[in-house]
Amino acid sequence: MLLVGLTGGIASGKSTVSKALREEGQAVVDCDAIAHAVTARGRWGFKRIVRAFGADCLTPEGEIDREKLGRLIFNSPVERRKLNAATHLPVGMELLRLVLWHWTKCTRVLYIDMPLLFETGAYKWMARNVVVLVDQDMQVSRLQARDQITTEAALSKVKAQMPVESKAARADHVIDNRGSVEQTKSQVSSLVQKLRSDTSSYLHVLISPPGLCLMAVFLAAIGSEWGGKDGAKPQGMRIV
Ligand SMILES: CC(C)(COP(=O)(O)OP(=O)(O)OC[C@H]1O[C@@H](n2cnc3c(N)ncnc32)[C@H](O)[C@@H]1O)[C@@H](O)C(=O)NCCC(=O)NCCS
Ligand SMILES: Nc1ncnc2c1ncn2[C@@H]1O[C@H](COP(=O)(O)OP(=O)(O)OP(=O)(O)O)[C@@H](O)[C@H]1O
């Protein structure tokens, strides 16, 4: 299975690209959705957040107050590190579970939409890394339009992450999302074709479950041949 990391700054268009990938029939795992699931009331991530931030971070209904927590962490690197320490392990474990599930399903290429791909170092585990690129003005205006927030609030969210140009400089592929959604979709189609025909994916086929079974059968066959009677060396082999 070929693991492909997909990232970009906040509101750069990762979800828009993920949607286009799914429309192309590709498998996508969304780390924001994982983070929401593992921090739902009573889950492991929820308990770790409450332990780190106290009951103050809860709504009257007992859920995580995402707006309040967001305000806190996007304005303070110290609080952000505290939240990351609470959430990254549960998010990582759930991600691992989903990757294994896709592996057993023989998914050939798995895209992982992960906002903090470079910040967390997870990019090292990916065969390829893709960055969705927009310029900062566009990022701020799209974020403001989508979330109905002030320019100041949008800027503090943008600045809480590595600059998107630095991410693009580390990418194997860049999707330029400064144009229309249609233009972005056509870049997604080309990317899908390119990664499908990527030669390195043959190695990933080999380490898929059927690939490993074939290798096990092959090794067992070789082993019985080499083992011979009473562990004798294979016929025709001479020790010099
Ligand atoms: C801060 C929280 C409560 C805000 O929740 P909210 O529903 O308003 O936003 P949502 O979860 O949809 O995230 C929106 C975007 O914020 C950015 N973001 C989220 N967490 C972080 C973080 N720790 N540091 C920097 N940016 C972040 C990402 O670009 C993400 O796409 C929430 O994002 C959260 O629990 N974050 C910690 C989990 C995490 O690290 N998620 C990223 C997965 S790699
Ligand atoms: N090419 C585009 N042209 C116009 N608007 C766009 C384009 N791409 C995305 N948008 C809009 O910009 C906003 C942000 O896009 P999107 O939600 O895909 O970003 P994201 O990177 O997934 O955000 P987040 O980091 O918050 O998860 C959305 O309202 C989306 O509809």
PDB file of C-alpha atoms and ligand atoms in Angstrom:
ATOM      1  CA  MET A   1       0.000   0.000   0.000  1.00  0.00           C
ATOM      2  CA  LEU A   2       1.299   3.434  -0.938  1.00  0.00           C
ATOM      3  CA  LEU A   3       0.782   5.938   1.890  1.00  0.00           C
ATOM      4  CA  VAL A   4       0.370   9.513   0.651  1.00  0.00           C
ATOM      5  CA  GLY A   5       0.345  12.405   3.130  1.00  0.00           C
ATOM      6  CA  LEU A   6      -1.905  15.324   2.170  1.00  0.00           C
ATOM      7  CA  THR A   7      -1.452  18.636   3.922  1.00  0.00           C
ATOM      8  CA  GLY A   8      -1.441  22.417   3.631  1.00  0.00           C
ATOM      9  CA  GLY A   9      -2.201  25.378   5.854  1.00  0.00           C
ATOM     10  CA  ILE A  10      -5.537  25.870   7.574  1.00  0.00           C
ATOM     11  CA  ALA A  11      -8.266  26.516   4.944  1.00  0.00           C
ATOM     12  CA  SER A  12      -5.819  25.887   2.099  1.00  0.00           C
ATOM     13  CA  GLY A  13      -8.280  23.421   0.553  1.00  0.00           C
ATOM     14  CA  LYS A  14      -7.350  19.993   1.968  1.00  0.00           C
ATOM     15  CA  SER A  15     -11.001  18.968   2.357  1.00  0.00           C
ATOM     16  CA  THR A  16     -11.750  20.229  -1.166  1.00  0.00           C
ATOM     17  CA  VAL A  17      -8.877  18.091  -2.506  1.00  0.00           C
ATOM     18  CA  SER A  18      -9.947  15.101  -0.351  1.00  0.00           C
ATOM     19  CA  LYS A  19     -13.463  15.342  -1.791  1.00  0.00           C
ATOM     20  CA  ALA A  20     -12.033  15.373  -5.322  1.00  0.00           C
ATOM     21  CA  LEU A  21      -9.846  12.350  -4.486  1.00  0.00           C
ATOM     22  CA  ARG A  22     -12.881  10.428  -3.213  1.00  0.00           C
ATOM     23  CA  GLU A  23     -14.758  11.349  -6.401  1.00  0.00           C
ATOM     24  CA  GLU A  24     -11.811   9.776  -8.268  1.00  0.00           C
ATOM     25  CA  GLY A  25     -12.433   6.587  -6.250  1.00  0.00           C
ATOM     26  CA  GLN A  26      -9.444   7.046  -3.947  1.00  0.00           C
ATOM     27  CA  ALA A  27      -9.359   6.087  -0.251  1.00  0.00           C
ATOM     28  CA  VAL A  28      -8.826   9.053   2.082  1.00  0.00           C
ATOM     29  CA  VAL A  29      -8.408   9.103   5.862  1.00  0.00           C
ATOM     30  CA  ASP A  30      -9.237  12.471   7.473  1.00  0.00           C
ATOM     31  CA  CYS A  31      -7.211  13.250  10.620  1.00  0.00           C
ATOM     32  CA  ASP A  32      -9.516  16.123  11.656  1.00  0.00           C
ATOM     33  CA  ALA A  33     -12.402  13.613  11.672  1.00  0.00           C
ATOM     34  CA  ILE A  34     -10.248  11.190  13.698  1.00  0.00           C
ATOM     35  CA  ALA A  35      -9.428  14.003  16.175  1.00  0.00           C
ATOM     36  CA  HIS A  36     -13.158  14.764  16.533  1.00  0.00           C
ATOM     37  CA  ALA A  37     -13.992  11.083  17.069  1.00  0.00           C
ATOM     38  CA  VAL A  38     -11.297  10.377  19.675  1.00  0.00           C
ATOM     39  CA  THR A  39     -12.183  13.518  21.659  1.00  0.00           C
ATOM     40  CA  ALA A  40     -15.912  12.769  21.775  1.00  0.00           C
ATOM     41  CA  ARG A  41     -17.343  12.570  25.289  1.00  0.00           C
ATOM     42  CA  GLY A  42     -15.941   9.656  27.285  1.00  0.00           C
ATOM     43  CA  ARG A  43     -13.306   8.664  24.687  1.00  0.00           C
ATOM     44  CA  TRP A  44      -9.577   8.402  25.439  1.00  0.00           C
ATOM     45  CA  GLY A  45      -8.690  11.789  23.879  1.00  0.00           C
ATOM     46  CA  PHE A  46     -11.541  13.476  25.760  1.00  0.00           C
ATOM     47  CA  LYS A  47     -10.185  12.187  29.093  1.00  0.00           C
ATOM     48  CA  ARG A  48      -6.675  13.363  28.248  1.00  0.00           C
ATOM     49  CA  ILE A  49      -7.925  16.858  27.316  1.00  0.00           C
ATOM     50  CA  VAL A  50      -9.947  17.160  30.541  1.00  0.00           C
ATOM     51  CA  ARG A  51      -6.900  15.998  32.530  1.00  0.00           C
ATOM     52  CA  ALA A  52      -4.748  18.675  30.831  1.00  0.00           C
ATOM     53  CA  PHE A  53      -7.179  21.624  30.767  1.00  0.00           C
ATOM     54  CA  GLY A  54      -9.637  20.833  33.571  1.00  0.00           C
ATOM     55  CA  ALA A  55     -13.446  20.966  33.451  1.00  0.00           C
ATOM     56  CA  ASP A  56     -13.242  24.591  32.224  1.00  0.00           C
ATOM     57  CA  CYS A  57     -12.798  23.315  28.670  1.00  0.00           C
ATOM     58  CA  LEU A  58     -16.249  21.628  28.702  1.00  0.00           C
ATOM     59  CA  THR A  59     -19.644  22.943  27.541  1.00  0.00           C
ATOM     60  CA  PRO A  60     -22.584  22.811  30.020  1.00  0.00           C
ATOM     61  CA  GLU A  61     -23.575  19.563  28.209  1.00  0.00           C
ATOM     62  CA  GLY A  62     -20.213  18.009  29.098  1.00  0.00           C
ATOM     63  CA  GLU A  63     -18.692  18.011  25.584  1.00  0.00           C
ATOM     64  CA  ILE A  64     -15.310  19.560  24.685  1.00  0.00           C
ATOM     65  CA  ASP A  65     -15.931  23.289  24.083  1.00  0.00           C
ATOM     66  CA  ARG A  66     -14.116  23.384  20.718  1.00  0.00           C
ATOM     67  CA  GLU A  67     -14.595  27.098  20.216  1.00  0.00           C
ATOM     68  CA  LYS A  68     -13.150  27.965  23.625  1.00  0.00           C
ATOM     69  CA  LEU A  69     -10.282  25.495  23.289  1.00  0.00           C
ATOM     70  CA  GLY A  70      -9.576  26.796  19.771  1.00  0.00           C
ATOM     71  CA  ARG A  71      -9.384  30.394  21.046  1.00  0.00           C
ATOM     72  CA  LEU A  72      -6.976  29.271  23.752  1.00  0.00           C
ATOM     73  CA  ILE A  73      -4.604  27.178  21.635  1.00  0.00           C
ATOM     74  CA  PHE A  74      -4.497  29.396  18.544  1.00  0.00           C
ATOM     75  CA  ASN A  75      -3.318  32.298  20.706  1.00  0.00           C
ATOM     76  CA  SER A  76      -0.762  30.528  22.866  1.00  0.00           C
ATOM     77  CA  PRO A  77       2.060  28.192  21.792  1.00  0.00           C
ATOM     78  CA  VAL A  78       2.230  26.816  25.359  1.00  0.00           C
ATOM     79  CA  GLU A  79      -1.471  25.849  25.389  1.00  0.00           C
ATOM     80  CA  ARG A  80      -1.119  24.474  21.863  1.00  0.00           C
ATOM     81  CA  ARG A  81       1.715  22.177  22.941  1.00  0.00           C
ATOM     82  CA  LYS A  82      -0.444  21.057  25.885  1.00  0.00           C
ATOM     83  CA  LEU A  83      -3.315  20.153  23.546  1.00  0.00           C
ATOM     84  CA  ASN A  84      -0.972  18.401  21.115  1.00  0.00           C
ATOM     85  CA  ALA A  85       0.484  16.340  23.984  1.00  0.00           C
ATOM     86  CA  ALA A  86      -3.062  15.309  24.970  1.00  0.00           C
ATOM     87  CA  THR A  87      -4.390  14.485  21.499  1.00  0.00           C
ATOM     88  CA  HIS A  88      -1.571  13.259  19.277  1.00  0.00           C
ATOM     89  CA  LEU A  89      -1.267   9.788  20.856  1.00  0.00           C
ATOM     90  CA  PRO A  90      -5.006   8.927  20.600  1.00  0.00           C
ATOM     91  CA  VAL A  91      -5.148  10.409  17.070  1.00  0.00           C
ATOM     92  CA  GLY A  92      -2.009   8.472  16.059  1.00  0.00           C
ATOM     93  CA  MET A  93      -3.336   5.150  17.413  1.00  0.00           C
ATOM     94  CA  GLU A  94      -6.672   5.531  15.634  1.00  0.00           C
ATOM     95  CA  LEU A  95      -4.848   6.500  12.437  1.00  0.00           C
ATOM     96  CA  LEU A  96      -2.694   3.381  12.737  1.00  0.00           C
ATOM     97  CA  ARG A  97      -5.817   1.243  13.176  1.00  0.00           C
ATOM     98  CA  LEU A  98      -7.394   2.720  10.032  1.00  0.00           C
ATOM     99  CA  VAL A  99      -4.167   2.294   8.023  1.00  0.00           C
ATOM    100  CA  LEU A 100      -4.037  -1.400   9.044  1.00  0.00           C
ATOM    101  CA  TRP A 101      -7.690  -1.813   8.127  1.00  0.00           C
ATOM    102  CA  HIS A 102      -7.001  -0.401   4.645  1.00  0.00           C
ATOM    103  CA  TRP A 103      -3.932  -2.614   4.371  1.00  0.00           C
ATOM    104  CA  THR A 104      -6.012  -5.740   5.052  1.00  0.00           C
ATOM    105  CA  LYS A 105      -8.511  -4.502   2.421  1.00  0.00           C
ATOM    106  CA  CYS A 106      -5.583  -4.278  -0.053  1.00  0.00           C
ATOM    107  CA  THR A 107      -6.133  -0.563  -0.669  1.00  0.00           C
ATOM    108  CA  ARG A 108      -3.458   0.295  -3.198  1.00  0.00           C
ATOM    109  CA  VAL A 109      -3.022   4.018  -2.495  1.00  0.00           C
ATOM    110  CA  LEU A 110      -4.178   5.555   0.799  1.00  0.00           C
ATOM    111  CA  TYR A 111      -4.279   9.353   1.137  1.00  0.00           C
ATOM    112  CA  ILE A 112      -3.964  10.716   4.669  1.00  0.00           C
ATOM    113  CA  ASP A 113      -5.348  14.240   5.088  1.00  0.00           C
ATOM    114  CA  MET A 114      -3.278  15.499   8.018  1.00  0.00           C
ATOM    115  CA  PRO A 115      -3.057  19.242   8.852  1.00  0.00           C
ATOM    116  CA  LEU A 116       0.045  18.778  11.027  1.00  0.00           C
ATOM    117  CA  LEU A 117       1.851  16.311   8.742  1.00  0.00           C
ATOM    118  CA  PHE A 118       5.175  18.213   8.797  1.00  0.00           C
ATOM    119  CA  GLU A 119       4.858  19.694  12.299  1.00  0.00           C
ATOM    120  CA  THR A 120       4.467  16.200  13.842  1.00  0.00           C
ATOM    121  CA  GLY A 121       7.121  14.517  11.664  1.00  0.00           C
ATOM    122  CA  ALA A 122       4.522  12.049  10.303  1.00  0.00           C
ATOM    123  CA  TYR A 123       5.612  12.919   6.755  1.00  0.00           C
ATOM    124  CA  LYS A 124       8.588  10.563   7.266  1.00  0.00           C
ATOM    125  CA  TRP A 125       6.193   7.592   7.293  1.00  0.00           C
ATOM    126  CA  MET A 126       4.659   8.517   3.944  1.00  0.00           C
ATOM    127  CA  ALA A 127       5.866   7.264   0.567  1.00  0.00           C
ATOM    128  CA  ARG A 128       4.840  10.620  -0.958  1.00  0.00           C
ATOM    129  CA  ASN A 129       3.776  13.980   0.475  1.00  0.00           C
ATOM    130  CA  VAL A 130       1.334  16.328  -1.232  1.00  0.00           C
ATOM    131  CA  VAL A 131       0.827  19.979  -0.251  1.00  0.00           C
ATOM    132  CA  VAL A 132      -2.197  22.088  -1.159  1.00  0.00           C
ATOM    133  CA  LEU A 133      -0.906  25.577  -1.846  1.00  0.00           C
ATOM    134  CA  VAL A 134      -2.633  28.950  -1.513  1.00  0.00           C
ATOM    135  CA  ASP A 135      -1.170  32.331  -0.603  1.00  0.00           C
ATOM    136  CA  GLN A 136      -1.713  33.732   2.865  1.00  0.00           C
ATOM    137  CA  ASP A 137      -4.210  36.464   1.838  1.00  0.00           C
ATOM    138  CA  MET A 138      -6.375  33.864   0.140  1.00  0.00           C
ATOM    139  CA  GLN A 139      -6.063  31.522   3.122  1.00  0.00           C
ATOM    140  CA  VAL A 140      -7.215  34.266   5.499  1.00  0.00           C
ATOM    141  CA  SER A 141     -10.110  35.410   3.310  1.00  0.00           C
ATOM    142  CA  ARG A 142     -11.380  31.853   2.661  1.00  0.00           C
ATOM    143  CA  LEU A 143     -11.075  31.036   6.378  1.00  0.00           C
ATOM    144  CA  GLN A 144     -12.989  34.185   7.300  1.00  0.00           C
ATOM    145  CA  ALA A 145     -15.704  33.494   4.740  1.00  0.00           C
ATOM    146  CA  ARG A 146     -16.108  29.860   5.831  1.00  0.00           C
ATOM    147  CA  ASP A 147     -15.961  30.277   9.619  1.00  0.00           C
ATOM    148  CA  GLN A 148     -17.371  33.827   9.906  1.00  0.00           C
ATOM    149  CA  ILE A 149     -14.434  35.069  12.003  1.00  0.00           C
ATOM    150  CA  THR A 150     -12.442  38.321  12.188  1.00  0.00           C
ATOM    151  CA  THR A 151      -9.208  38.890  10.234  1.00  0.00           C
ATOM    152  CA  GLU A 152      -7.299  38.844  13.533  1.00  0.00           C
ATOM    153  CA  ALA A 153      -8.737  35.452  14.552  1.00  0.00           C
ATOM    154  CA  ALA A 154      -8.053  34.028  11.083  1.00  0.00           C
ATOM    155  CA  LEU A 155      -4.455  35.291  11.150  1.00  0.00           C
ATOM    156  CA  SER A 156      -3.786  33.745  14.565  1.00  0.00           C
ATOM    157  CA  LYS A 157      -4.983  30.357  13.232  1.00  0.00           C
ATOM    158  CA  VAL A 158      -2.805  30.676  10.118  1.00  0.00           C
ATOM    159  CA  LYS A 159       0.235  31.608  12.212  1.00  0.00           C
ATOM    160  CA  ALA A 160      -0.246  28.629  14.551  1.00  0.00           C
ATOM    161  CA  GLN A 161       1.052  26.385  11.755  1.00  0.00           C
ATOM    162  CA  MET A 162       4.212  26.113   9.680  1.00  0.00           C
ATOM    163  CA  PRO A 163       4.039  28.596   6.747  1.00  0.00           C
ATOM    164  CA  VAL A 164       2.503  26.913   3.722  1.00  0.00           C
ATOM    165  CA  GLU A 165       5.488  27.864   1.494  1.00  0.00           C
ATOM    166  CA  SER A 166       7.805  25.890   3.836  1.00  0.00           C
ATOM    167  CA  LYS A 167       5.451  22.928   3.558  1.00  0.00           C
ATOM    168  CA  ALA A 168       5.378  23.236  -0.242  1.00  0.00           C
ATOM    169  CA  ALA A 169       9.198  23.273  -0.328  1.00  0.00           C
ATOM    170  CA  ARG A 170       9.226  19.817   1.333  1.00  0.00           C
ATOM    171  CA  ALA A 171       6.501  18.308  -0.852  1.00  0.00           C
ATOM    172  CA  ASP A 172       6.860  15.671  -3.564  1.00  0.00           C
ATOM    173  CA  HIS A 173       3.757  17.103  -5.273  1.00  0.00           C
ATOM    174  CA  VAL A 174       2.083  20.502  -4.966  1.00  0.00           C
ATOM    175  CA  ILE A 175      -1.577  21.168  -5.802  1.00  0.00           C
ATOM    176  CA  ASP A 176      -2.042  24.839  -6.599  1.00  0.00           C
ATOM    177  CA  ASN A 177      -5.439  25.805  -5.157  1.00  0.00           C
ATOM    178  CA  ARG A 178      -5.206  29.502  -6.046  1.00  0.00           C
ATOM    179  CA  GLY A 179      -7.443  29.007  -9.065  1.00  0.00           C
ATOM    180  CA  SER A 180     -10.962  27.641  -9.395  1.00  0.00           C
ATOM    181  CA  VAL A 181     -12.159  24.396  -7.787  1.00  0.00           C
ATOM    182  CA  GLU A 182     -12.398  22.935 -11.318  1.00  0.00           C
ATOM    183  CA  GLN A 183      -8.706  23.693 -11.941  1.00  0.00           C
ATOM    184  CA  THR A 184      -7.855  22.031  -8.631  1.00  0.00           C
ATOM    185  CA  LYS A 185      -9.909  18.954  -9.537  1.00  0.00           C
ATOM    186  CA  SER A 186      -8.014  18.547 -12.788  1.00  0.00           C
ATOM    187  CA  GLN A 187      -4.684  18.646 -10.888  1.00  0.00           C
ATOM    188  CA  VAL A 188      -6.104  15.994  -8.547  1.00  0.00           C
ATOM    189  CA  SER A 189      -6.939  13.755 -11.545  1.00  0.00           C
ATOM    190  CA  SER A 190      -3.373  14.060 -12.856  1.00  0.00           C
ATOM    191  CA  LEU A 191      -1.961  13.297  -9.403  1.00  0.00           C
ATOM    192  CA  VAL A 192      -4.130  10.182  -9.077  1.00  0.00           C
ATOM    193  CA  GLN A 193      -2.924   8.897 -12.484  1.00  0.00           C
ATOM    194  CA  LYS A 194       0.687   9.621 -11.585  1.00  0.00           C
ATOM    195  CA  LEU A 195       0.560   7.854  -8.208  1.00  0.00           C
ATOM    196  CA  ARG A 196      -1.379   4.885  -9.621  1.00  0.00           C
ATOM    197  CA  SER A 197       1.382   4.248 -12.098  1.00  0.00           C
ATOM    198  CA  ASP A 198       4.110   4.955  -9.559  1.00  0.00           C
ATOM    199  CA  THR A 199       6.597   2.096  -9.819  1.00  0.00           C
ATOM    200  CA  SER A 200       7.300   2.112  -6.088  1.00  0.00           C
ATOM    201  CA  SER A 201       3.719   0.962  -5.508  1.00  0.00           C
ATOM    202  CA  TYR A 202       4.783  -2.518  -6.777  1.00  0.00           C
ATOM    203  CA  LEU A 203       6.927  -2.828  -3.658  1.00  0.00           C
ATOM    204  CA  HIS A 204       3.860  -1.871  -1.647  1.00  0.00           C
ATOM    205  CA  VAL A 205       1.835  -4.577  -3.419  1.00  0.00           C
ATOM    206  CA  LEU A 206       4.505  -7.062  -2.333  1.00  0.00           C
ATOM    207  CA  ILE A 207       4.085  -6.083   1.320  1.00  0.00           C
ATOM    208  CA  SER A 208       0.274  -6.256   1.139  1.00  0.00           C
ATOM    209  CA  PRO A 209      -1.472  -9.220   2.898  1.00  0.00           C
ATOM    210  CA  PRO A 210      -1.632 -11.394  -0.286  1.00  0.00           C
ATOM    211  CA  GLY A 211       1.951 -10.376  -1.105  1.00  0.00           C
ATOM    212  CA  LEU A 212       3.126 -11.430   2.347  1.00  0.00           C
ATOM    213  CA  CYS A 213       1.161 -14.733   2.110  1.00  0.00           C
ATOM    214  CA  LEU A 214       2.846 -15.482  -1.223  1.00  0.00           C
ATOM    215  CA  MET A 215       6.227 -14.654   0.291  1.00  0.00           C
ATOM    216  CA  ALA A 216       5.479 -16.927   3.298  1.00  0.00           C
ATOM    217  CA  VAL A 217       4.540 -19.819   0.948  1.00  0.00           C
ATOM    218  CA  PHE A 218       7.668 -19.167  -1.115  1.00  0.00           C
ATOM    219  CA  LEU A 219       9.895 -19.087   1.983  1.00  0.00           C
ATOM    220  CA  ALA A 220       8.243 -22.240   3.372  1.00  0.00           C
ATOM    221  CA  ALA A 221       8.898 -24.002   0.042  1.00  0.00           C
ATOM    222  CA  ILE A 222      12.544 -22.878   0.045  1.00  0.00           C
ATOM    223  CA  GLY A 223      12.847 -23.830   3.730  1.00  0.00           C
ATOM    224  CA  SER A 224      11.565 -27.409   3.156  1.00  0.00           C
ATOM    225  CA  GLU A 225      13.889 -27.732   0.172  1.00  0.00           C
ATOM    226  CA  TRP A 226      16.879 -26.539   2.215  1.00  0.00           C
ATOM    227  CA  GLY A 227      15.880 -28.463   5.320  1.00  0.00           C
ATOM    228  CA  GLY A 228      15.844 -31.746   3.363  1.00  0.00           C
ATOM    229  CA  LYS A 229      16.018 -35.003   5.315  1.00  0.00           C
ATOM    230  CA  ASP A 230      17.533 -34.564   8.802  1.00  0.00           C
ATOM    231  CA  GLY A 231      18.426 -31.011   7.888  1.00  0.00           C
ATOM    232  CA  ALA A 232      20.780 -32.126   5.098  1.00  0.00           C
ATOM    233  CA  LYS A 233      22.057 -29.499   2.682  1.00  0.00           C
ATOM    234  CA  PRO A 234      20.182 -29.217  -0.673  1.00  0.00           C
ATOM    235  CA  GLN A 235      21.337 -31.523  -3.417  1.00  0.00           C
ATOM    236  CA  GLY A 236      23.935 -30.148  -5.718  1.00  0.00           C
ATOM    237  CA  MET A 237      25.372 -27.817  -3.101  1.00  0.00           C
ATOM    238  CA  ARG A 238      29.022 -28.266  -2.209  1.00  0.00           C
ATOM    239  CA  ILE A 239      30.837 -26.829   0.733  1.00  0.00           C
ATOM    240  CA  VAL A 240      34.341 -25.789  -0.284  1.00  0.00           C
TER     241      VAL A 240
HETATM  242  C1  LIG B   1      -8.433  22.996  18.526  1.00  0.00           C
HETATM  243  C2  LIG B   1      -9.718  22.247  18.246  1.00  0.00           C
HETATM  244  C3  LIG B   1     -10.444  21.917  19.536  1.00  0.00           C
HETATM  245  C4  LIG B   1     -10.620  23.159  17.359  1.00  0.00           C
HETATM  246  O1  LIG B   1     -11.745  22.426  16.939  1.00  0.00           O
HETATM  247  P1  LIG B   1     -12.595  22.905  15.654  1.00  0.00           P
HETATM  248  O2  LIG B   1     -13.759  21.945  15.517  1.00  0.00           O
HETATM  249  O3  LIG B   1     -12.923  24.357  15.802  1.00  0.00           O
HETATM  250  O4  LIG B   1     -11.620  22.787  14.416  1.00  0.00           O
HETATM  251  P2  LIG B   1     -11.156  21.477  13.578  1.00  0.00           P
HETATM  252  O5  LIG B   1     -10.938  20.329  14.499  1.00  0.00           O
HETATM  253  O6  LIG B   1     -12.115  21.251  12.467  1.00  0.00           O
HETATM  254  O7  LIG B   1      -9.723  21.922  13.028  1.00  0.00           O
HETATM  255  C5  LIG B   1      -9.645  22.911  12.026  1.00  0.00           C
HETATM  256  C6  LIG B   1      -8.219  23.138  11.661  1.00  0.00           C
HETATM  257  O8  LIG B   1      -7.497  23.679  12.743  1.00  0.00           O
HETATM  258  C7  LIG B   1      -6.130  23.365  12.603  1.00  0.00           C
HETATM  259  N1  LIG B   1      -5.654  22.738  13.854  1.00  0.00           N
HETATM  260  C8  LIG B   1      -6.276  21.846  14.642  1.00  0.00           C
HETATM  261  N2  LIG B   1      -5.528  21.497  15.695  1.00  0.00           N
HETATM  262  C9  LIG B   1      -4.381  22.201  15.582  1.00  0.00           C
HETATM  263  C10 LIG B   1      -3.198  22.286  16.366  1.00  0.00           C
HETATM  264  N3  LIG B   1      -3.073  21.553  17.465  1.00  0.00           N
HETATM  265  N4  LIG B   1      -2.216  23.127  15.935  1.00  0.00           N
HETATM  266  C11 LIG B   1      -2.348  23.879  14.808  1.00  0.00           C
HETATM  267  N5  LIG B   1      -3.458  23.828  14.017  1.00  0.00           N
HETATM  268  C12 LIG B   1      -4.446  23.000  14.402  1.00  0.00           C
HETATM  269  C13 LIG B   1      -6.045  22.361  11.428  1.00  0.00           C
HETATM  270  O9  LIG B   1      -5.662  23.040  10.271  1.00  0.00           O
HETATM  271  C14 LIG B   1      -7.454  21.882  11.280  1.00  0.00           C
HETATM  272  O10 LIG B   1      -7.725  21.491   9.949  1.00  0.00           O
HETATM  273  C15 LIG B   1      -9.440  20.921  17.459  1.00  0.00           C
HETATM  274  O11 LIG B   1      -8.897  21.226  16.212  1.00  0.00           O
HETATM  275  C16 LIG B   1      -8.542  19.946  18.180  1.00  0.00           C
HETATM  276  O12 LIG B   1      -8.969  19.208  19.049  1.00  0.00           O
HETATM  277  N6  LIG B   1      -7.243  19.918  17.786  1.00  0.00           N
HETATM  278  C17 LIG B   1      -6.273  18.992  18.331  1.00  0.00           C
HETATM  279  C18 LIG B   1      -6.205  17.739  17.513  1.00  0.00           C
HETATM  280  C19 LIG B   1      -5.267  17.900  16.367  1.00  0.00           C
HETATM  281  O13 LIG B   1      -4.065  18.019  16.549  1.00  0.00           O
HETATM  282  N7  LIG B   1      -5.850  17.880  15.145  1.00  0.00           N
HETATM  283  C20 LIG B   1      -5.073  17.902  13.930  1.00  0.00           C
HETATM  284  C21 LIG B   1      -4.893  16.489  13.455  1.00  0.00           C
HETATM  285  S1  LIG B   1      -3.317  16.247  12.681  1.00  0.00           S
HETATM  286  N1  LIG B   2     -10.302  26.773  -5.368  1.00  0.00           N
HETATM  287  C1  LIG B   2     -11.164  27.339  -4.530  1.00  0.00           C
HETATM  288  N2  LIG B   2     -11.850  28.442  -4.883  1.00  0.00           N
HETATM  289  C2  LIG B   2     -12.735  29.049  -4.029  1.00  0.00           C
HETATM  290  N3  LIG B   2     -12.976  28.608  -2.761  1.00  0.00           N
HETATM  291  C3  LIG B   2     -12.324  27.504  -2.355  1.00  0.00           C
HETATM  292  C4  LIG B   2     -11.391  26.809  -3.195  1.00  0.00           C
HETATM  293  N4  LIG B   2     -10.892  25.758  -2.513  1.00  0.00           N
HETATM  294  C5  LIG B   2     -11.469  25.784  -1.307  1.00  0.00           C
HETATM  295  N5  LIG B   2     -12.328  26.820  -1.206  1.00  0.00           N
HETATM  296  C6  LIG B   2     -13.124  27.204  -0.012  1.00  0.00           C
HETATM  297  O1  LIG B   2     -12.198  27.606   0.982  1.00  0.00           O
HETATM  298  C7  LIG B   2     -12.610  27.139   2.267  1.00  0.00           C
HETATM  299  C8  LIG B   2     -11.487  26.274   2.851  1.00  0.00           C
HETATM  300  O2  LIG B   2     -11.372  25.075   2.084  1.00  0.00           O
HETATM  301  P1  LIG B   2     -11.293  23.642   2.787  1.00  0.00           P
HETATM  302  O3  LIG B   2     -12.353  23.508   3.833  1.00  0.00           O
HETATM  303  O4  LIG B   2     -11.248  22.621   1.716  1.00  0.00           O
HETATM  304  O5  LIG B   2      -9.866  23.812   3.481  1.00  0.00           O
HETATM  305  P2  LIG B   2      -9.136  22.869   4.553  1.00  0.00           P
HETATM  306  O6  LIG B   2      -7.685  22.988   4.263  1.00  0.00           O
HETATM  307  O7  LIG B   2      -9.726  21.509   4.551  1.00  0.00           O
HETATM  308  O8  LIG B   2      -9.505  23.610   5.920  1.00  0.00           O
HETATM  309  P3  LIG B   2      -9.135  23.176   7.453  1.00  0.00           P
HETATM  310  O9  LIG B   2      -7.670  23.373   7.596  1.00  0.00           O
HETATM  311  O10 LIG B   2      -9.908  24.103   8.306  1.00  0.00           O
HETATM  312  O11 LIG B   2      -9.570  21.749   7.614  1.00  0.00           O
HETATM  313  C9  LIG B   2     -13.920  26.401   2.062  1.00  0.00           C
HETATM  314  O12 LIG B   2     -14.984  27.269   2.337  1.00  0.00           O
HETATM  315  C10 LIG B   2     -13.890  26.021   0.582  1.00  0.00           C
HETATM  316  O13 LIG B   2     -15.181  25.904   0.039  1.00  0.00           O
END
